[in-house]
PDB file of C-alpha atoms and ligand atoms in Angstrom:
ATOM      1  CA  UNK K 108      14.517  -0.051  -6.875  1.00 80.00           C
ATOM      2  CA  UNK K 109      16.708   1.576  -4.300  1.00 88.00           C
ATOM      3  CA  UNK K 110      16.213   4.946  -2.667  1.00 93.00           C
ATOM      4  CA  UNK K 111      19.202   6.918  -1.427  1.00 94.00           C
ATOM      5  CA  UNK K 112      19.380   8.018   2.210  1.00 94.00           C
ATOM      6  CA  UNK K 113      18.688  11.576   1.013  1.00 96.00           C
ATOM      7  CA  UNK K 114      15.572  10.474  -0.912  1.00 96.00           C
ATOM      8  CA  UNK K 115      14.293   8.542   2.108  1.00 96.00           C
ATOM      9  CA  UNK K 116      14.842  11.584   4.341  1.00 96.00           C
ATOM     10  CA  UNK K 117      13.245  13.960   1.864  1.00 97.00           C
ATOM     11  CA  UNK K 118      10.231  11.637   1.418  1.00 98.00           C
ATOM     12  CA  UNK K 119       9.747  11.614   5.186  1.00 98.00           C
ATOM     13  CA  UNK K 120       9.748  15.413   5.317  1.00 98.00           C
ATOM     14  CA  UNK K 121       7.157  15.524   2.514  1.00 98.00           C
ATOM     15  CA  UNK K 122       5.063  12.958   4.410  1.00 98.00           C
ATOM     16  CA  UNK K 123       5.069  15.061   7.601  1.00 98.00           C
ATOM     17  CA  UNK K 124       4.436  18.245   5.614  1.00 98.00           C
ATOM     18  CA  UNK K 125       1.328  16.711   4.049  1.00 98.00           C
ATOM     19  CA  UNK K 126      -0.049  16.270   7.562  1.00 98.00           C
ATOM     20  CA  UNK K 127       0.922  19.812   8.621  1.00 98.00           C
ATOM     21  CA  UNK K 128      -0.609  21.296   5.459  1.00 98.00           C
ATOM     22  CA  UNK K 129      -3.866  19.350   5.227  1.00 98.00           C
ATOM     23  CA  UNK K 130      -4.829  18.073   8.674  1.00 98.00           C
ATOM     24  CA  UNK K 131      -5.508  21.042  10.950  1.00 98.00           C
ATOM     25  CA  UNK K 132      -6.007  21.390  14.683  1.00 98.00           C
ATOM     26  CA  UNK K 133      -5.772  18.819  17.389  1.00 98.00           C
ATOM     27  CA  UNK K 134      -6.252  15.891  15.018  1.00 98.00           C
ATOM     28  CA  UNK K 135      -3.273  17.020  12.937  1.00 98.00           C
ATOM     29  CA  UNK K 136      -1.141  17.268  16.102  1.00 98.00           C
ATOM     30  CA  UNK K 137      -2.187  13.793  17.193  1.00 98.00           C
ATOM     31  CA  UNK K 138      -1.447  12.342  13.785  1.00 98.00           C
ATOM     32  CA  UNK K 139       1.986  14.001  13.730  1.00 98.00           C
ATOM     33  CA  UNK K 140       2.733  12.654  17.203  1.00 98.00           C
ATOM     34  CA  UNK K 141       1.640   9.196  16.113  1.00 98.00           C
ATOM     35  CA  UNK K 142       3.929   9.173  13.088  1.00 98.00           C
ATOM     36  CA  UNK K 143       6.856  10.648  15.027  1.00 97.00           C
ATOM     37  CA  UNK K 144       6.420   7.936  17.655  1.00 97.00           C
ATOM     38  CA  UNK K 145       6.749   5.197  15.032  1.00 97.00           C
ATOM     39  CA  UNK K 146       9.110   7.167  12.783  1.00 97.00           C
ATOM     40  CA  UNK K 147      11.996   4.691  12.868  1.00 94.00           C
ATOM     41  CA  UNK K 148       9.737   1.865  11.768  1.00 94.00           C
ATOM     42  CA  UNK K 149       7.731   3.718   9.149  1.00 96.00           C
ATOM     43  CA  UNK K 150      10.542   5.666   7.496  1.00 96.00           C
ATOM     44  CA  UNK K 151      12.269   2.466   6.289  1.00 93.00           C
ATOM     45  CA  UNK K 152       9.217   0.280   5.770  1.00 93.00           C
ATOM     46  CA  UNK K 153       8.679  -1.397   2.393  1.00 89.00           C
ATOM     47  CA  UNK K 154       5.186  -1.151   0.893  1.00 86.00           C
ATOM     48  CA  UNK K 155       5.075  -4.940   0.474  1.00 80.00           C
ATOM     49  CA  UNK K 156       7.068  -7.983   1.444  1.00 74.00           C
ATOM     50  CA  UNK K 157       7.339  -9.580  -2.010  1.00 75.00           C
ATOM     51  CA  UNK K 158       9.305  -8.041  -4.820  1.00 74.00           C
ATOM     52  CA  UNK K 159       6.476  -8.803  -7.268  1.00 73.00           C
ATOM     53  CA  UNK K 160       4.286  -6.362  -5.371  1.00 78.00           C
ATOM     54  CA  UNK K 161       4.920  -2.647  -5.561  1.00 75.00           C
ATOM     55  CA  UNK K 162       7.642  -0.780  -3.661  1.00 82.00           C
ATOM     56  CA  UNK K 163       9.073  -3.744  -1.723  1.00 83.00           C
ATOM     57  CA  UNK K 164      12.262  -1.899  -0.792  1.00 88.00           C
ATOM     58  CA  UNK K 165      13.440   0.227   2.178  1.00 91.00           C
ATOM     59  CA  UNK K 166      11.497   3.490   2.217  1.00 95.00           C
ATOM     60  CA  UNK K 167       8.997   2.107  -0.302  1.00 95.00           C
ATOM     61  CA  UNK K 168       6.007   2.651   1.992  1.00 96.00           C
ATOM     62  CA  UNK K 169       6.473   6.401   2.464  1.00 97.00           C
ATOM     63  CA  UNK K 170       7.388   6.815  -1.203  1.00 97.00           C
ATOM     64  CA  UNK K 171       4.115   5.064  -2.134  1.00 97.00           C
ATOM     65  CA  UNK K 172       1.951   7.020   0.305  1.00 98.00           C
ATOM     66  CA  UNK K 173       3.380  10.350  -0.890  1.00 98.00           C
ATOM     67  CA  UNK K 174       2.621   9.356  -4.476  1.00 98.00           C
ATOM     68  CA  UNK K 175      -0.943   8.398  -3.515  1.00 98.00           C
ATOM     69  CA  UNK K 176      -1.439  11.802  -1.854  1.00 98.00           C
ATOM     70  CA  UNK K 177      -0.162  13.574  -5.007  1.00 98.00           C
ATOM     71  CA  UNK K 178      -2.308  11.416  -7.308  1.00 98.00           C
ATOM     72  CA  UNK K 179      -5.369  11.862  -5.052  1.00 98.00           C
ATOM     73  CA  UNK K 180      -5.089  15.662  -5.229  1.00 98.00           C
ATOM     74  CA  UNK K 181      -4.772  15.492  -9.016  1.00 98.00           C
ATOM     75  CA  UNK K 182      -7.676  13.025  -9.308  1.00 98.00           C
ATOM     76  CA  UNK K 183      -9.745  15.382  -7.141  1.00 98.00           C
ATOM     77  CA  UNK K 184      -9.235  18.202  -9.666  1.00 98.00           C
ATOM     78  CA  UNK K 185     -10.164  15.867 -12.546  1.00 98.00           C
ATOM     79  CA  UNK K 186     -13.344  14.624 -10.853  1.00 98.00           C
ATOM     80  CA  UNK K 187     -14.309  18.197  -9.931  1.00 98.00           C
ATOM     81  CA  UNK K 188     -13.743  19.437 -13.458  1.00 98.00           C
ATOM     82  CA  UNK K 189     -15.917  16.628 -14.816  1.00 98.00           C
ATOM     83  CA  UNK K 190     -18.789  17.512 -12.504  1.00 98.00           C
ATOM     84  CA  UNK K 191     -18.444  15.219  -9.484  1.00 98.00           C
ATOM     85  CA  UNK K 192     -20.097  16.698  -6.395  1.00 98.00           C
ATOM     86  CA  UNK K 193     -16.952  17.390  -4.388  1.00 98.00           C
ATOM     87  CA  UNK K 194     -18.998  19.208  -1.741  1.00 98.00           C
ATOM     88  CA  UNK K 195     -19.846  15.743  -0.349  1.00 98.00           C
ATOM     89  CA  UNK K 196     -16.388  15.427   1.243  1.00 98.00           C
ATOM     90  CA  UNK K 197     -13.555  17.716   2.252  1.00 98.00           C
ATOM     91  CA  UNK K 198      -9.983  17.981   1.013  1.00 98.00           C
ATOM     92  CA  UNK K 199      -8.914  17.164   4.560  1.00 98.00           C
ATOM     93  CA  UNK K 200     -10.859  13.888   4.346  1.00 98.00           C
ATOM     94  CA  UNK K 201      -9.250  13.107   1.002  1.00 98.00           C
ATOM     95  CA  UNK K 202      -5.674  13.689   2.217  1.00 98.00           C
ATOM     96  CA  UNK K 203      -6.269  12.022   5.611  1.00 98.00           C
ATOM     97  CA  UNK K 204      -7.569   8.906   3.823  1.00 98.00           C
ATOM     98  CA  UNK K 205      -4.649   8.921   1.372  1.00 98.00           C
ATOM     99  CA  UNK K 206      -2.032   9.341   4.122  1.00 98.00           C
ATOM    100  CA  UNK K 207      -3.493   6.530   6.217  1.00 98.00           C
ATOM    101  CA  UNK K 208      -4.927   4.168   3.583  1.00 98.00           C
ATOM    102  CA  UNK K 209      -2.128   1.585   3.967  1.00 97.00           C
ATOM    103  CA  UNK K 210      -1.293   2.246   7.625  1.00 98.00           C
ATOM    104  CA  UNK K 211      -2.261  -1.334   8.521  1.00 97.00           C
ATOM    105  CA  UNK K 212       0.891  -2.440   6.706  1.00 95.00           C
ATOM    106  CA  UNK K 213       2.985  -1.268   9.645  1.00 96.00           C
ATOM    107  CA  UNK K 214       1.746  -4.140  11.803  1.00 96.00           C
ATOM    108  CA  UNK K 215       0.549  -3.500  15.341  1.00 95.00           C
ATOM    109  CA  UNK K 216       2.057  -1.199  17.956  1.00 93.00           C
ATOM    110  CA  UNK K 217       4.520  -3.866  19.092  1.00 94.00           C
ATOM    111  CA  UNK K 218       5.228  -5.902  15.965  1.00 93.00           C
ATOM    112  CA  UNK K 219       6.290  -4.933  12.475  1.00 92.00           C
ATOM    113  CA  UNK K 220       4.353  -6.662   9.684  1.00 90.00           C
ATOM    114  CA  UNK K 221       7.332  -7.014   7.371  1.00 87.00           C
ATOM    115  CA  UNK K 222      10.599  -8.272   8.814  1.00 90.00           C
ATOM    116  CA  UNK K 223      13.872  -9.148   7.063  1.00 88.00           C
ATOM    117  CA  UNK K 224      13.755 -12.482   5.266  1.00 90.00           C
ATOM    118  CA  UNK K 225      15.747 -15.132   7.132  1.00 91.00           C
ATOM    119  CA  UNK K 226      15.482 -17.832   4.480  1.00 91.00           C
ATOM    120  CA  UNK K 227      18.543 -17.379   2.272  1.00 92.00           C
ATOM    121  CA  UNK K 228      17.025 -19.550  -0.449  1.00 91.00           C
ATOM    122  CA  UNK K 229      13.942 -17.327  -0.707  1.00 90.00           C
ATOM    123  CA  UNK K 230      16.192 -14.249  -0.761  1.00 85.00           C
ATOM    124  CA  UNK K 231      18.387 -15.634  -3.525  1.00 84.00           C
ATOM    125  CA  UNK K 232      15.848 -17.463  -5.648  1.00 84.00           C
ATOM    126  CA  UNK K 233      12.700 -15.417  -5.147  1.00 83.00           C
ATOM    127  CA  UNK K 234      14.300 -12.067  -4.402  1.00 78.00           C
ATOM    128  CA  UNK K 235      12.243 -11.719  -1.243  1.00 85.00           C
ATOM    129  CA  UNK K 236      14.055  -9.340   1.085  1.00 84.00           C
ATOM    130  CA  UNK K 237      11.160  -9.378   3.568  1.00 87.00           C
ATOM    131  CA  UNK K 238       8.767 -11.885   5.066  1.00 90.00           C
ATOM    132  CA  UNK K 239       5.487 -11.522   6.893  1.00 88.00           C
ATOM    133  CA  UNK K 240       5.873 -11.476  10.682  1.00 92.00           C
ATOM    134  CA  UNK K 241       4.024 -14.534  12.001  1.00 92.00           C
ATOM    135  CA  UNK K 242       3.746 -12.980  15.473  1.00 94.00           C
ATOM    136  CA  UNK K 243       0.932 -10.831  14.120  1.00 95.00           C
ATOM    137  CA  UNK K 244      -2.609 -12.150  14.177  1.00 94.00           C
ATOM    138  CA  UNK K 245      -4.331 -11.957  10.820  1.00 94.00           C
ATOM    139  CA  UNK K 246      -6.098  -8.709  10.082  1.00 96.00           C
ATOM    140  CA  UNK K 247      -6.810  -6.996   6.767  1.00 96.00           C
ATOM    141  CA  UNK K 248      -4.692  -3.910   6.032  1.00 96.00           C
ATOM    142  CA  UNK K 249      -7.665  -1.476   6.192  1.00 98.00           C
ATOM    143  CA  UNK K 250      -8.998  -2.997   9.428  1.00 98.00           C
ATOM    144  CA  UNK K 251      -5.588  -2.872  11.090  1.00 98.00           C
ATOM    145  CA  UNK K 252      -5.038   0.712   9.974  1.00 98.00           C
ATOM    146  CA  UNK K 253      -8.380   1.866  11.366  1.00 98.00           C
ATOM    147  CA  UNK K 254      -7.725  -0.054  14.577  1.00 98.00           C
ATOM    148  CA  UNK K 255      -4.332   1.656  14.991  1.00 98.00           C
ATOM    149  CA  UNK K 256      -5.899   5.092  14.512  1.00 98.00           C
ATOM    150  CA  UNK K 257      -8.581   4.550  17.139  1.00 98.00           C
ATOM    151  CA  UNK K 258      -6.049   2.895  19.463  1.00 98.00           C
ATOM    152  CA  UNK K 259      -4.062   6.142  19.400  1.00 98.00           C
ATOM    153  CA  UNK K 260      -7.161   8.347  19.856  1.00 98.00           C
ATOM    154  CA  UNK K 261      -7.061   9.671  16.309  1.00 98.00           C
ATOM    155  CA  UNK K 262     -10.618  10.178  15.165  1.00 98.00           C
ATOM    156  CA  UNK K 263     -11.797   9.647  11.609  1.00 98.00           C
ATOM    157  CA  UNK K 264     -14.980  10.635   9.857  1.00 98.00           C
ATOM    158  CA  UNK K 265     -17.510   8.277   8.298  1.00 98.00           C
ATOM    159  CA  UNK K 266     -16.249   9.257   4.814  1.00 98.00           C
ATOM    160  CA  UNK K 267     -12.653   8.526   5.831  1.00 98.00           C
ATOM    161  CA  UNK K 268     -13.613   5.165   7.303  1.00 98.00           C
ATOM    162  CA  UNK K 269     -15.350   4.025   4.110  1.00 98.00           C
ATOM    163  CA  UNK K 270     -12.543   5.363   1.879  1.00 98.00           C
ATOM    164  CA  UNK K 271      -9.787   3.620   3.867  1.00 98.00           C
ATOM    165  CA  UNK K 272     -11.855   0.449   4.115  1.00 98.00           C
ATOM    166  CA  UNK K 273     -12.498   0.269   0.347  1.00 98.00           C
ATOM    167  CA  UNK K 274      -9.251   1.714  -1.040  1.00 98.00           C
ATOM    168  CA  UNK K 275      -8.456  -1.561  -2.865  1.00 97.00           C
ATOM    169  CA  UNK K 276     -11.720  -1.212  -4.768  1.00 97.00           C
ATOM    170  CA  UNK K 277     -13.096  -4.418  -6.204  1.00 97.00           C
ATOM    171  CA  UNK K 278      -9.665  -6.077  -6.084  1.00 96.00           C
ATOM    172  CA  UNK K 279     -10.812  -7.009  -2.576  1.00 96.00           C
ATOM    173  CA  UNK K 280     -14.081  -8.973  -2.620  1.00 96.00           C
ATOM    174  CA  UNK K 281     -14.838  -7.678   0.894  1.00 95.00           C
ATOM    175  CA  UNK K 282     -15.583  -4.299  -0.695  1.00 97.00           C
ATOM    176  CA  UNK K 283     -18.426  -5.579  -2.821  1.00 97.00           C
ATOM    177  CA  UNK K 284     -20.939  -4.657  -0.136  1.00 95.00           C
ATOM    178  CA  UNK K 285     -19.962  -1.008  -0.590  1.00 96.00           C
ATOM    179  CA  UNK K 286     -19.091  -0.879  -4.283  1.00 96.00           C
ATOM    180  CA  UNK K 287     -21.407  -3.393  -5.948  1.00 96.00           C
ATOM    181  CA  UNK K 288     -24.673  -2.026  -4.662  1.00 92.00           C
ATOM    182  CA  UNK K 289     -27.342  -1.642  -7.325  1.00 92.00           C
ATOM    183  CA  UNK K 290     -29.892   0.278  -5.247  1.00 95.00           C
ATOM    184  CA  UNK K 291     -29.148   4.022  -5.487  1.00 96.00           C
ATOM    185  CA  UNK K 292     -29.617   4.525  -1.749  1.00 96.00           C
ATOM    186  CA  UNK K 293     -26.960   1.909  -1.017  1.00 95.00           C
ATOM    187  CA  UNK K 294     -24.269   3.406  -3.221  1.00 96.00           C
ATOM    188  CA  UNK K 295     -21.576   5.570  -1.570  1.00 96.00           C
ATOM    189  CA  UNK K 296     -22.797   9.120  -1.044  1.00 97.00           C
ATOM    190  CA  UNK K 297     -19.455  10.619  -2.084  1.00 98.00           C
ATOM    191  CA  UNK K 298     -16.894   9.952  -4.814  1.00 98.00           C
ATOM    192  CA  UNK K 299     -14.131   9.909  -2.218  1.00 98.00           C
ATOM    193  CA  UNK K 300     -13.724   6.072  -2.197  1.00 98.00           C
ATOM    194  CA  UNK K 301     -13.413   6.036  -5.999  1.00 98.00           C
ATOM    195  CA  UNK K 302     -10.932   8.912  -6.059  1.00 98.00           C
ATOM    196  CA  UNK K 303      -8.734   7.267  -3.412  1.00 98.00           C
ATOM    197  CA  UNK K 304      -8.903   3.897  -5.148  1.00 98.00           C
ATOM    198  CA  UNK K 305      -7.939   5.426  -8.491  1.00 98.00           C
ATOM    199  CA  UNK K 306      -5.056   7.325  -6.883  1.00 98.00           C
ATOM    200  CA  UNK K 307      -3.794   4.166  -5.169  1.00 98.00           C
ATOM    201  CA  UNK K 308      -4.069   2.103  -8.345  1.00 98.00           C
ATOM    202  CA  UNK K 309      -2.342   4.814 -10.373  1.00 98.00           C
ATOM    203  CA  UNK K 310       0.532   5.030  -7.879  1.00 97.00           C
ATOM    204  CA  UNK K 311       0.962   1.243  -7.691  1.00 96.00           C
ATOM    205  CA  UNK K 312       0.919   0.927 -11.488  1.00 96.00           C
ATOM    206  CA  UNK K 313       3.556   3.654 -11.877  1.00 96.00           C
ATOM    207  CA  UNK K 314       5.688   1.987  -9.191  1.00 95.00           C
ATOM    208  CA  UNK K 315       5.390  -1.293 -11.108  1.00 94.00           C
ATOM    209  CA  UNK K 316       6.514   0.416 -14.296  1.00 95.00           C
ATOM    210  CA  UNK K 317       9.521   2.046 -12.617  1.00 93.00           C
ATOM    211  CA  UNK K 318      10.563  -1.262 -11.060  1.00 90.00           C
ATOM    212  CA  UNK K 319       9.786  -3.785 -13.750  1.00 90.00           C
ATOM    213  CA  UNK K 320       9.543  -2.340 -17.262  1.00 93.00           C
ATOM    214  CA  UNK K 321      13.307  -1.747 -17.571  1.00 92.00           C
ATOM    215  CA  UNK K 322      13.815  -5.424 -16.702  1.00 89.00           C
ATOM    216  CA  UNK K 323      11.667  -6.403 -19.684  1.00 90.00           C
ATOM    217  CA  UNK K 324      13.563  -4.262 -22.177  1.00 85.00           C
ATOM    218  CA  UNK K 325      15.201  -6.134 -25.062  1.00 73.00           C
ATOM    219  CA  UNK K 326      18.652  -5.658 -23.604  1.00 74.00           C
ATOM    220  CA  UNK K 327      17.697  -7.194 -20.274  1.00 73.00           C
ATOM    221  CA  UNK K 328      15.431 -10.106 -21.195  1.00 71.00           C
ATOM    222  CA  UNK K 329      17.453 -13.276 -21.363  1.00 65.00           C
ATOM    223  CA  UNK K 330      17.427 -14.863 -24.821  1.00 61.00           C
ATOM    224  CA  UNK K 331      16.146 -18.473 -24.994  1.00 60.00           C
ATOM    225  CA  UNK K 332      18.912 -21.049 -24.839  1.00 57.00           C
ATOM    226  CA  UNK K 333      19.353 -23.447 -27.711  1.00 57.00           C
ATOM    227  CA  UNK K 334      19.763 -26.501 -25.476  1.00 54.00           C
ATOM    228  CA  UNK K 335      16.924 -26.935 -23.026  1.00 48.00           C
ATOM    229  CA  UNK K 336      17.074 -28.850 -19.786  1.00 51.00           C
ATOM    230  CA  UNK K 337      14.161 -29.741 -17.559  1.00 49.00           C
ATOM    231  CA  UNK K 338      13.081 -26.797 -15.421  1.00 49.00           C
ATOM    232  CA  UNK K 339      13.705 -27.152 -11.719  1.00 45.00           C
ATOM    233  CA  UNK K 340      10.808 -27.755  -9.331  1.00 45.00           C
ATOM    234  CA  UNK K 341      11.535 -24.453  -7.613  1.00 43.00           C
ATOM    235  CA  UNK K 342      10.840 -22.348 -10.665  1.00 44.00           C
ATOM    236  CA  UNK K 343       7.524 -24.095 -11.320  1.00 40.00           C
ATOM    237  CA  UNK K 344       6.481 -23.533  -7.698  1.00 42.00           C
ATOM    238  CA  UNK K 345       7.164 -19.811  -7.805  1.00 44.00           C
ATOM    239  CA  UNK K 346       5.361 -19.564 -11.145  1.00 41.00           C
ATOM    240  CA  UNK K 347       2.346 -21.337  -9.694  1.00 41.00           C
ATOM    241  CA  UNK K 348       2.363 -19.114  -6.621  1.00 41.00           C
ATOM    242  CA  UNK K 349       2.266 -16.029  -8.783  1.00 49.00           C
ATOM    243  CA  UNK K 350      -0.957 -17.118 -10.450  1.00 43.00           C
ATOM    244  CA  UNK K 351      -2.882 -17.413  -7.179  1.00 43.00           C
ATOM    245  CA  UNK K 352      -5.206 -14.473  -6.654  1.00 50.00           C
ATOM    246  CA  UNK K 353      -5.821 -14.831  -2.918  1.00 47.00           C
ATOM    247  CA  UNK K 354      -3.052 -13.188  -0.918  1.00 50.00           C
ATOM    248  CA  UNK K 355      -4.070 -15.202   2.162  1.00 46.00           C
ATOM    249  CA  UNK K 356      -3.626 -18.431   0.241  1.00 42.00           C
ATOM    250  CA  UNK K 357      -0.331 -17.218  -1.177  1.00 45.00           C
ATOM    251  CA  UNK K 358       0.949 -16.517   2.310  1.00 46.00           C
ATOM    252  CA  UNK K 359      -0.159 -19.928   3.435  1.00 41.00           C
ATOM    253  CA  UNK K 360       1.552 -21.659   0.496  1.00 38.00           C
ATOM    254  CA  UNK K 361       4.644 -19.574   1.054  1.00 46.00           C
ATOM    255  CA  UNK K 362       5.105 -21.110   4.440  1.00 41.00           C
ATOM    256  CA  UNK K 363       5.083 -24.652   3.048  1.00 34.00           C
TER     257      UNK K 363
HETATM  258 FE1  FE2 H  55      -1.610   1.749  -1.367  1.00 91.66          FE
END
């Protein structure tokens, strides 16, 4: 998918407006200053470096975050209507967590996480326009995001910390300690982590549908050829890579 320059600009204004509308006071000012400081990097960032993941195109990050904020506000209304105790967190906490849930994807203050792909073969054959920047030390996206916030003196509440940390839900095994507790006293005390996770999953699924479903339509799917030849090694490698669940392992194999 490609966004026009106007769409990218308009998405950025919506992004900043979400901060102005929902994050009051000094913290809102600090967050605005933070995002304005890194504006040039964030405004064009993809949400992922591989085309198989969601929103791996210029401006994809902000487009994704704005969708997560919209979905989170709608999920909030749904959970409230169905009887969830929404007094256990604030709307500010919900929007703050949604705005910053993927912040760790920007990299650190000096290095971008996703840089233009330099391997022409990978660009042509795998459609990867970006690659992971090896100058960055490994850190999970939630950990890096929380680190960036504290590094820039932007405080976050306990609820926000847990929501950002667990926004991938049980897709990330590291979240089991929060989300797979069986003792009532060890379960999260608010529905905020579940609401954010559902909003993120909803946004990513919709982004997948926009990007990929048209490619699978009858008109676009290539018909099988009558004469087969042996498949090349390259196609079997990329197929194998796509079946690996661990993103760390995928990254490692990618560099082979
Ligand atoms: Fe996300």
